[in-house]
Each structure stands twice: as C-alpha cells, then as structure tokens.
C-alpha cells in the first residue's frame, strides 16, 4: 500500500498546466487511488474556456501511464444565492468522493469547508521541491491569447491536444480579446490575480 492510500483533489484544469501536472503526478505516484474532481464543471466562460469533457480529456492525455485514478465532475453552485455559503458544494463533494485518507488542496476556502470531514494536505507536502512549479492557468490563457510561449507552460500531450482539436483557435476567437484585456488590468493593478468573482469553492 502506498503512503497516501486513497486521496481526492479538485481543480478546474483550464487548461491543465505544468503546475497542475506535477500535483497529479505526485498524487498518482504516492496514492493507491486518486479521485480527481473537475471543478466548475457546469461553467463555460472567460475563466472556464474549455468544457469539463475537454478538461477530462486533457487529464487522460497527461496521465496516460497511470491507471490508479478516476474523474468526477464537480459543478459550481455559487451562482445560486442560497448556496453561496459553499454548503451545497460541500455536500456534493462528500457524496461523490466518499471516505478518503487525504484531500489535497491549496485553497484556504476549500480547506476550511472540508477540514472537519477530511484530513486536508497541501500539494506542496507531496510534490518534491525540485519539481514544484508556481503557475496559474490565467497566465497560460494570457499566453495563448497573445500567441506567446504558452507551450512551455503545459505538458507536451496537452499542447498537442489543444492544437489537434483546434481549441487554441476557438479560445482565441471566443475569449482572446477579453483575456488580453485582463492582462492590461493586471498591469494596472499587479495584485489582481484573476477576474473578479464571488468567493466560493468553485473558484479554485
């Protein structure tokens, strides 16, 4: 039995980048079973410009050598006023993930919601220091939008997947200008890490 046993984690993977990959790789290497939740699975917008199905296919492409993981879709309920406190999301997560040895998250809000039900550990606790990558999907999307060096920020199978399925072209057409505008906002306000949004677990 591997040291982590059965673990769960949630990400949006829009797209799956090098930072997310090393977390998934570490989880699959150190756990017997990994349940990967795709967050905001019901959203398709500026922050979620790839569908949950596409995110799932990216995960399969990146983790092709592993067989000890499964994928579930986790919707965001924060747009419904009575569910903005995260409790509906929490109930859904507990139902879908079931019992776990550990839940992996670097999101303080998610940690606070789940800490009484799961032993929550940070991704940094399982990723070797030499493999840790500090990267946000926002940066990847900006690089794609401005036709920058985005391929260096994602695993090769993900770059191939995005290009072969014409998702780079679609993203630039549908969200490119808005994404570049986001870059301008960040230059004006360097502390702005992403587009404004309600606080909630779906926004990790």
PDB file of C-alpha atoms in Angstrom:
ATOM      1  CA  UNK A   1       0.000   0.000   0.000  1.00  0.00           C
ATOM      2  CA  UNK A   2       1.301   3.446  -0.949  1.00  0.00           C
ATOM      3  CA  UNK A   3       1.708   6.017   1.799  1.00  0.00           C
ATOM      4  CA  UNK A   4      -1.269   8.210   0.871  1.00  0.00           C
ATOM      5  CA  UNK A   5      -3.873   5.486   0.436  1.00  0.00           C
ATOM      6  CA  UNK A   6      -6.990   6.986  -1.159  1.00  0.00           C
ATOM      7  CA  UNK A   7      -6.903  10.704  -1.941  1.00  0.00           C
ATOM      8  CA  UNK A   8      -9.134  13.303  -3.553  1.00  0.00           C
ATOM      9  CA  UNK A   9      -8.425  16.646  -5.167  1.00  0.00           C
ATOM     10  CA  UNK A  10     -10.235  19.225  -7.260  1.00  0.00           C
ATOM     11  CA  UNK A  11      -9.021  21.575  -9.983  1.00  0.00           C
ATOM     12  CA  UNK A  12     -10.512  23.293 -12.993  1.00  0.00           C
ATOM     13  CA  UNK A  13      -7.704  22.410 -15.430  1.00  0.00           C
ATOM     14  CA  UNK A  14      -8.430  25.256 -17.866  1.00  0.00           C
ATOM     15  CA  UNK A  15      -6.050  24.143 -19.293  1.00  0.00           C
ATOM     16  CA  UNK A  16      -4.040  21.542 -17.418  1.00  0.00           C
ATOM     17  CA  UNK A  17      -0.634  23.201 -16.985  1.00  0.00           C
ATOM     18  CA  UNK A  18       2.772  22.135 -15.670  1.00  0.00           C
ATOM     19  CA  UNK A  19       1.936  23.086 -12.077  1.00  0.00           C
ATOM     20  CA  UNK A  20      -1.240  21.019 -12.048  1.00  0.00           C
ATOM     21  CA  UNK A  21       0.506  18.150 -13.774  1.00  0.00           C
ATOM     22  CA  UNK A  22       3.219  17.740 -11.142  1.00  0.00           C
ATOM     23  CA  UNK A  23       0.490  17.655  -8.480  1.00  0.00           C
ATOM     24  CA  UNK A  24      -1.464  14.969 -10.336  1.00  0.00           C
ATOM     25  CA  UNK A  25       1.717  13.005 -11.000  1.00  0.00           C
ATOM     26  CA  UNK A  26       2.760  13.152  -7.348  1.00  0.00           C
ATOM     27  CA  UNK A  27      -0.692  12.036  -6.237  1.00  0.00           C
ATOM     28  CA  UNK A  28      -0.744   9.083  -8.637  1.00  0.00           C
ATOM     29  CA  UNK A  29       2.788   8.087  -7.626  1.00  0.00           C
ATOM     30  CA  UNK A  30       2.108   8.212  -3.885  1.00  0.00           C
ATOM     31  CA  UNK A  31      -1.526   7.090  -3.554  1.00  0.00           C
ATOM     32  CA  UNK A  32      -3.263   3.804  -4.205  1.00  0.00           C
ATOM     33  CA  UNK A  33      -6.324   5.587  -5.566  1.00  0.00           C
ATOM     34  CA  UNK A  34      -6.735   9.180  -6.740  1.00  0.00           C
ATOM     35  CA  UNK A  35     -10.133  10.747  -7.313  1.00  0.00           C
ATOM     36  CA  UNK A  36      -9.790  13.866  -9.468  1.00  0.00           C
ATOM     37  CA  UNK A  37     -12.661  16.338  -9.408  1.00  0.00           C
ATOM     38  CA  UNK A  38     -13.089  18.797 -12.264  1.00  0.00           C
ATOM     39  CA  UNK A  39     -14.358  21.968 -10.614  1.00  0.00           C
ATOM     40  CA  UNK A  40     -16.869  24.411 -12.145  1.00  0.00           C
ATOM     41  CA  UNK A  41     -17.880  21.603 -14.495  1.00  0.00           C
ATOM     42  CA  UNK A  42     -21.104  23.418 -15.354  1.00  0.00           C
ATOM     43  CA  UNK A  43     -19.353  26.617 -16.480  1.00  0.00           C
ATOM     44  CA  UNK A  44     -18.154  27.720 -19.921  1.00  0.00           C
ATOM     45  CA  UNK A  45     -16.953  31.310 -19.866  1.00  0.00           C
ATOM     46  CA  UNK A  46     -13.859  33.527 -19.724  1.00  0.00           C
ATOM     47  CA  UNK A  47     -12.422  31.703 -16.691  1.00  0.00           C
ATOM     48  CA  UNK A  48     -13.604  28.311 -17.930  1.00  0.00           C
ATOM     49  CA  UNK A  49     -12.958  28.419 -21.695  1.00  0.00           C
ATOM     50  CA  UNK A  50     -12.716  24.644 -22.015  1.00  0.00           C
ATOM     51  CA  UNK A  51     -15.549  22.263 -21.222  1.00  0.00           C
ATOM     52  CA  UNK A  52     -15.407  19.722 -18.409  1.00  0.00           C
ATOM     53  CA  UNK A  53     -15.194  16.985 -21.041  1.00  0.00           C
ATOM     54  CA  UNK A  54     -12.183  18.710 -22.589  1.00  0.00           C
ATOM     55  CA  UNK A  55     -10.543  19.079 -19.178  1.00  0.00           C
ATOM     56  CA  UNK A  56     -11.155  15.382 -18.596  1.00  0.00           C
ATOM     57  CA  UNK A  57      -9.540  14.503 -21.916  1.00  0.00           C
ATOM     58  CA  UNK A  58      -6.526  16.659 -21.008  1.00  0.00           C
ATOM     59  CA  UNK A  59      -6.131  14.744 -17.747  1.00  0.00           C
ATOM     60  CA  UNK A  60      -6.267  11.422 -19.577  1.00  0.00           C
ATOM     61  CA  UNK A  61      -3.688  12.670 -22.094  1.00  0.00           C
ATOM     62  CA  UNK A  62      -1.320  13.837 -19.341  1.00  0.00           C
ATOM     63  CA  UNK A  63      -1.735  10.769 -17.110  1.00  0.00           C
ATOM     64  CA  UNK A  64      -1.669   8.128 -19.841  1.00  0.00           C
ATOM     65  CA  UNK A  65       0.862   5.988 -17.953  1.00  0.00           C
ATOM     66  CA  UNK A  66      -1.264   5.817 -14.789  1.00  0.00           C
ATOM     67  CA  UNK A  67      -4.299   3.647 -14.108  1.00  0.00           C
ATOM     68  CA  UNK A  68      -4.983   4.395 -10.442  1.00  0.00           C
ATOM     69  CA  UNK A  69      -7.170   7.457 -10.886  1.00  0.00           C
ATOM     70  CA  UNK A  70     -10.788   8.271 -11.683  1.00  0.00           C
ATOM     71  CA  UNK A  71     -12.502  11.516 -12.634  1.00  0.00           C
ATOM     72  CA  UNK A  72     -15.735  13.103 -11.426  1.00  0.00           C
ATOM     73  CA  UNK A  73     -17.345  16.398 -12.383  1.00  0.00           C
ATOM     74  CA  UNK A  74     -17.975  18.945  -9.621  1.00  0.00           C
ATOM     75  CA  UNK A  75     -20.369  21.784 -10.530  1.00  0.00           C
ATOM     76  CA  UNK A  76     -20.223  25.278  -9.097  1.00  0.00           C
ATOM     77  CA  UNK A  77     -23.312  26.285  -7.091  1.00  0.00           C
ATOM     78  CA  UNK A  78     -22.169  29.803  -6.154  1.00  0.00           C
ATOM     79  CA  UNK A  79     -24.389  31.470  -8.770  1.00  0.00           C
ATOM     80  CA  UNK A  80     -27.438  30.302  -6.774  1.00  0.00           C
ATOM     81  CA  UNK A  81     -27.911  32.807  -3.901  1.00  0.00           C
ATOM     82  CA  UNK A  82     -28.925  30.287  -1.248  1.00  0.00           C
ATOM     83  CA  UNK A  83     -25.850  28.129  -1.992  1.00  0.00           C
ATOM     84  CA  UNK A  84     -23.172  30.822  -1.899  1.00  0.00           C
ATOM     85  CA  UNK A  85     -22.024  29.708   1.539  1.00  0.00           C
ATOM     86  CA  UNK A  86     -20.472  26.604  -0.028  1.00  0.00           C
ATOM     87  CA  UNK A  87     -22.548  24.088   1.930  1.00  0.00           C
ATOM     88  CA  UNK A  88     -24.302  22.650  -1.128  1.00  0.00           C
ATOM     89  CA  UNK A  89     -20.911  22.254  -2.823  1.00  0.00           C
ATOM     90  CA  UNK A  90     -19.537  20.590   0.307  1.00  0.00           C
ATOM     91  CA  UNK A  91     -22.441  18.125   0.456  1.00  0.00           C
ATOM     92  CA  UNK A  92     -21.920  17.263  -3.209  1.00  0.00           C
ATOM     93  CA  UNK A  93     -18.176  16.716  -2.723  1.00  0.00           C
ATOM     94  CA  UNK A  94     -18.682  14.497   0.341  1.00  0.00           C
ATOM     95  CA  UNK A  95     -21.256  12.409  -1.504  1.00  0.00           C
ATOM     96  CA  UNK A  96     -19.132  11.950  -4.633  1.00  0.00           C
ATOM     97  CA  UNK A  97     -15.732  11.418  -3.001  1.00  0.00           C
ATOM     98  CA  UNK A  98     -16.868   9.301  -0.071  1.00  0.00           C
ATOM     99  CA  UNK A  99     -14.276   8.270   2.508  1.00  0.00           C
ATOM    100  CA  UNK A 100     -10.701   9.390   1.876  1.00  0.00           C
ATOM    101  CA  UNK A 101      -7.379   9.156   3.641  1.00  0.00           C
ATOM    102  CA  UNK A 102      -6.425  12.646   2.451  1.00  0.00           C
ATOM    103  CA  UNK A 103      -7.834  15.546   0.478  1.00  0.00           C
ATOM    104  CA  UNK A 104      -5.238  17.616  -1.398  1.00  0.00           C
ATOM    105  CA  UNK A 105      -5.881  21.349  -1.658  1.00  0.00           C
ATOM    106  CA  UNK A 106      -4.007  24.617  -1.537  1.00  0.00           C
ATOM    107  CA  UNK A 107      -7.222  26.644  -1.453  1.00  0.00           C
ATOM    108  CA  UNK A 108      -7.877  28.091   2.064  1.00  0.00           C
ATOM    109  CA  UNK A 109     -11.629  28.331   1.471  1.00  0.00           C
ATOM    110  CA  UNK A 110     -11.879  24.693   0.388  1.00  0.00           C
ATOM    111  CA  UNK A 111      -9.694  23.650   3.297  1.00  0.00           C
ATOM    112  CA  UNK A 112     -11.982  25.441   5.721  1.00  0.00           C
ATOM    113  CA  UNK A 113     -15.073  23.771   4.226  1.00  0.00           C
ATOM    114  CA  UNK A 114     -13.649  20.244   4.282  1.00  0.00           C
ATOM    115  CA  UNK A 115     -11.271  20.178   7.258  1.00  0.00           C
ATOM    116  CA  UNK A 116     -13.851  18.625   9.593  1.00  0.00           C
ATOM    117  CA  UNK A 117     -14.519  15.782   7.165  1.00  0.00           C
ATOM    118  CA  UNK A 118     -11.155  15.093   5.575  1.00  0.00           C
ATOM    119  CA  UNK A 119      -7.514  15.375   6.520  1.00  0.00           C
ATOM    120  CA  UNK A 120      -6.529  18.168   4.138  1.00  0.00           C
ATOM    121  CA  UNK A 121      -2.923  18.418   2.989  1.00  0.00           C
ATOM    122  CA  UNK A 122      -1.227  20.964   0.726  1.00  0.00           C
ATOM    123  CA  UNK A 123       0.063  19.932  -2.718  1.00  0.00           C
ATOM    124  CA  UNK A 124       3.477  21.161  -1.534  1.00  0.00           C
ATOM    125  CA  UNK A 125       3.519  18.342   1.022  1.00  0.00           C
ATOM    126  CA  UNK A 126       3.596  15.701  -1.710  1.00  0.00           C
ATOM    127  CA  UNK A 127       5.470  17.405  -4.574  1.00  0.00           C
ATOM    128  CA  UNK A 128       9.274  17.185  -4.330  1.00  0.00           C
ATOM    129  CA  UNK A 129      10.847  20.640  -4.011  1.00  0.00           C
ATOM    130  CA  UNK A 130      12.777  20.240  -7.252  1.00  0.00           C
ATOM    131  CA  UNK A 131       9.522  19.601  -9.159  1.00  0.00           C
ATOM    132  CA  UNK A 132       7.368  22.349  -7.675  1.00  0.00           C
ATOM    133  CA  UNK A 133       6.016  24.815 -10.245  1.00  0.00           C
ATOM    134  CA  UNK A 134       4.320  28.078  -9.301  1.00  0.00           C
ATOM    135  CA  UNK A 135       1.901  28.726 -12.125  1.00  0.00           C
ATOM    136  CA  UNK A 136      -1.709  29.797 -12.629  1.00  0.00           C
ATOM    137  CA  UNK A 137      -3.923  28.817 -15.544  1.00  0.00           C
ATOM    138  CA  UNK A 138      -4.645  32.535 -16.039  1.00  0.00           C
ATOM    139  CA  UNK A 139      -1.049  33.041 -17.197  1.00  0.00           C
ATOM    140  CA  UNK A 140      -1.342  30.152 -19.642  1.00  0.00           C
ATOM    141  CA  UNK A 141      -4.559  31.571 -21.091  1.00  0.00           C
ATOM    142  CA  UNK A 142      -2.983  35.001 -21.472  1.00  0.00           C
ATOM    143  CA  UNK A 143      -0.009  33.486 -23.300  1.00  0.00           C
ATOM    144  CA  UNK A 144      -2.355  31.575 -25.617  1.00  0.00           C
ATOM    145  CA  UNK A 145      -4.389  34.713 -26.286  1.00  0.00           C
ATOM    146  CA  UNK A 146      -1.376  36.833 -27.209  1.00  0.00           C
ATOM    147  CA  UNK A 147       0.266  33.986 -29.125  1.00  0.00           C
ATOM    148  CA  UNK A 148       3.111  33.837 -26.648  1.00  0.00           C
ATOM    149  CA  UNK A 149       5.210  30.908 -25.432  1.00  0.00           C
ATOM    150  CA  UNK A 150       2.292  29.017 -23.908  1.00  0.00           C
ATOM    151  CA  UNK A 151       3.553  25.590 -24.992  1.00  0.00           C
ATOM    152  CA  UNK A 152       6.367  25.777 -22.455  1.00  0.00           C
ATOM    153  CA  UNK A 153       3.771  26.111 -19.680  1.00  0.00           C
ATOM    154  CA  UNK A 154       1.870  22.881 -20.367  1.00  0.00           C
ATOM    155  CA  UNK A 155       2.897  19.224 -20.772  1.00  0.00           C
ATOM    156  CA  UNK A 156       3.557  18.277 -24.390  1.00  0.00           C
ATOM    157  CA  UNK A 157       0.482  15.995 -24.637  1.00  0.00           C
ATOM    158  CA  UNK A 158      -1.692  18.949 -23.591  1.00  0.00           C
ATOM    159  CA  UNK A 159      -0.201  21.269 -26.220  1.00  0.00           C
ATOM    160  CA  UNK A 160      -0.826  18.586 -28.828  1.00  0.00           C
ATOM    161  CA  UNK A 161      -4.371  18.014 -27.595  1.00  0.00           C
ATOM    162  CA  UNK A 162      -5.227  21.716 -27.697  1.00  0.00           C
ATOM    163  CA  UNK A 163      -3.815  22.180 -31.184  1.00  0.00           C
ATOM    164  CA  UNK A 164      -5.104  18.942 -32.699  1.00  0.00           C
ATOM    165  CA  UNK A 165      -8.642  19.687 -31.515  1.00  0.00           C
ATOM    166  CA  UNK A 166      -8.449  23.325 -32.676  1.00  0.00           C
ATOM    167  CA  UNK A 167      -9.091  24.524 -29.134  1.00  0.00           C
ATOM    168  CA  UNK A 168      -6.363  27.161 -29.333  1.00  0.00           C
ATOM    169  CA  UNK A 169      -8.091  28.668 -32.352  1.00  0.00           C
ATOM    170  CA  UNK A 170     -11.508  28.512 -30.660  1.00  0.00           C
ATOM    171  CA  UNK A 171     -10.202  30.057 -27.456  1.00  0.00           C
ATOM    172  CA  UNK A 172      -8.621  32.997 -29.269  1.00  0.00           C
ATOM    173  CA  UNK A 173     -11.785  33.571 -31.272  1.00  0.00           C
ATOM    174  CA  UNK A 174     -14.187  33.405 -28.321  1.00  0.00           C
ATOM    175  CA  UNK A 175     -12.125  34.722 -25.408  1.00  0.00           C
ATOM    176  CA  UNK A 176      -8.871  36.096 -26.804  1.00  0.00           C
ATOM    177  CA  UNK A 177      -9.669  39.821 -26.634  1.00  0.00           C
ATOM    178  CA  UNK A 178     -11.192  39.559 -23.153  1.00  0.00           C
ATOM    179  CA  UNK A 179      -8.165  37.633 -21.939  1.00  0.00           C
ATOM    180  CA  UNK A 180      -5.735  40.206 -23.320  1.00  0.00           C
ATOM    181  CA  UNK A 181      -7.825  42.910 -21.649  1.00  0.00           C
ATOM    182  CA  UNK A 182      -7.323  41.013 -18.399  1.00  0.00           C
ATOM    183  CA  UNK A 183      -3.573  41.329 -18.927  1.00  0.00           C
ATOM    184  CA  UNK A 184      -3.985  45.107 -19.143  1.00  0.00           C
ATOM    185  CA  UNK A 185      -5.928  45.116 -15.864  1.00  0.00           C
ATOM    186  CA  UNK A 186      -3.179  43.126 -14.169  1.00  0.00           C
ATOM    187  CA  UNK A 187      -0.549  45.595 -15.369  1.00  0.00           C
ATOM    188  CA  UNK A 188      -2.548  48.441 -13.857  1.00  0.00           C
ATOM    189  CA  UNK A 189      -3.199  46.521 -10.635  1.00  0.00           C
ATOM    190  CA  UNK A 190      -0.390  43.970 -10.077  1.00  0.00           C
ATOM    191  CA  UNK A 191      -2.189  42.475  -7.063  1.00  0.00           C
ATOM    192  CA  UNK A 192      -5.131  41.406  -9.208  1.00  0.00           C
ATOM    193  CA  UNK A 193      -4.618  37.677  -9.705  1.00  0.00           C
ATOM    194  CA  UNK A 194      -7.727  36.936 -11.747  1.00  0.00           C
ATOM    195  CA  UNK A 195     -11.078  38.284 -12.838  1.00  0.00           C
ATOM    196  CA  UNK A 196     -13.371  39.474 -10.027  1.00  0.00           C
ATOM    197  CA  UNK A 197     -15.676  36.699  -8.810  1.00  0.00           C
ATOM    198  CA  UNK A 198     -17.717  35.669  -5.797  1.00  0.00           C
ATOM    199  CA  UNK A 199     -15.828  33.838  -3.064  1.00  0.00           C
ATOM    200  CA  UNK A 200     -16.528  30.140  -3.273  1.00  0.00           C
ATOM    201  CA  UNK A 201     -15.063  26.660  -3.732  1.00  0.00           C
ATOM    202  CA  UNK A 202     -15.890  26.592  -7.433  1.00  0.00           C
ATOM    203  CA  UNK A 203     -13.410  29.401  -7.957  1.00  0.00           C
ATOM    204  CA  UNK A 204     -10.294  27.486  -7.033  1.00  0.00           C
TER     205      UNK A 204
END
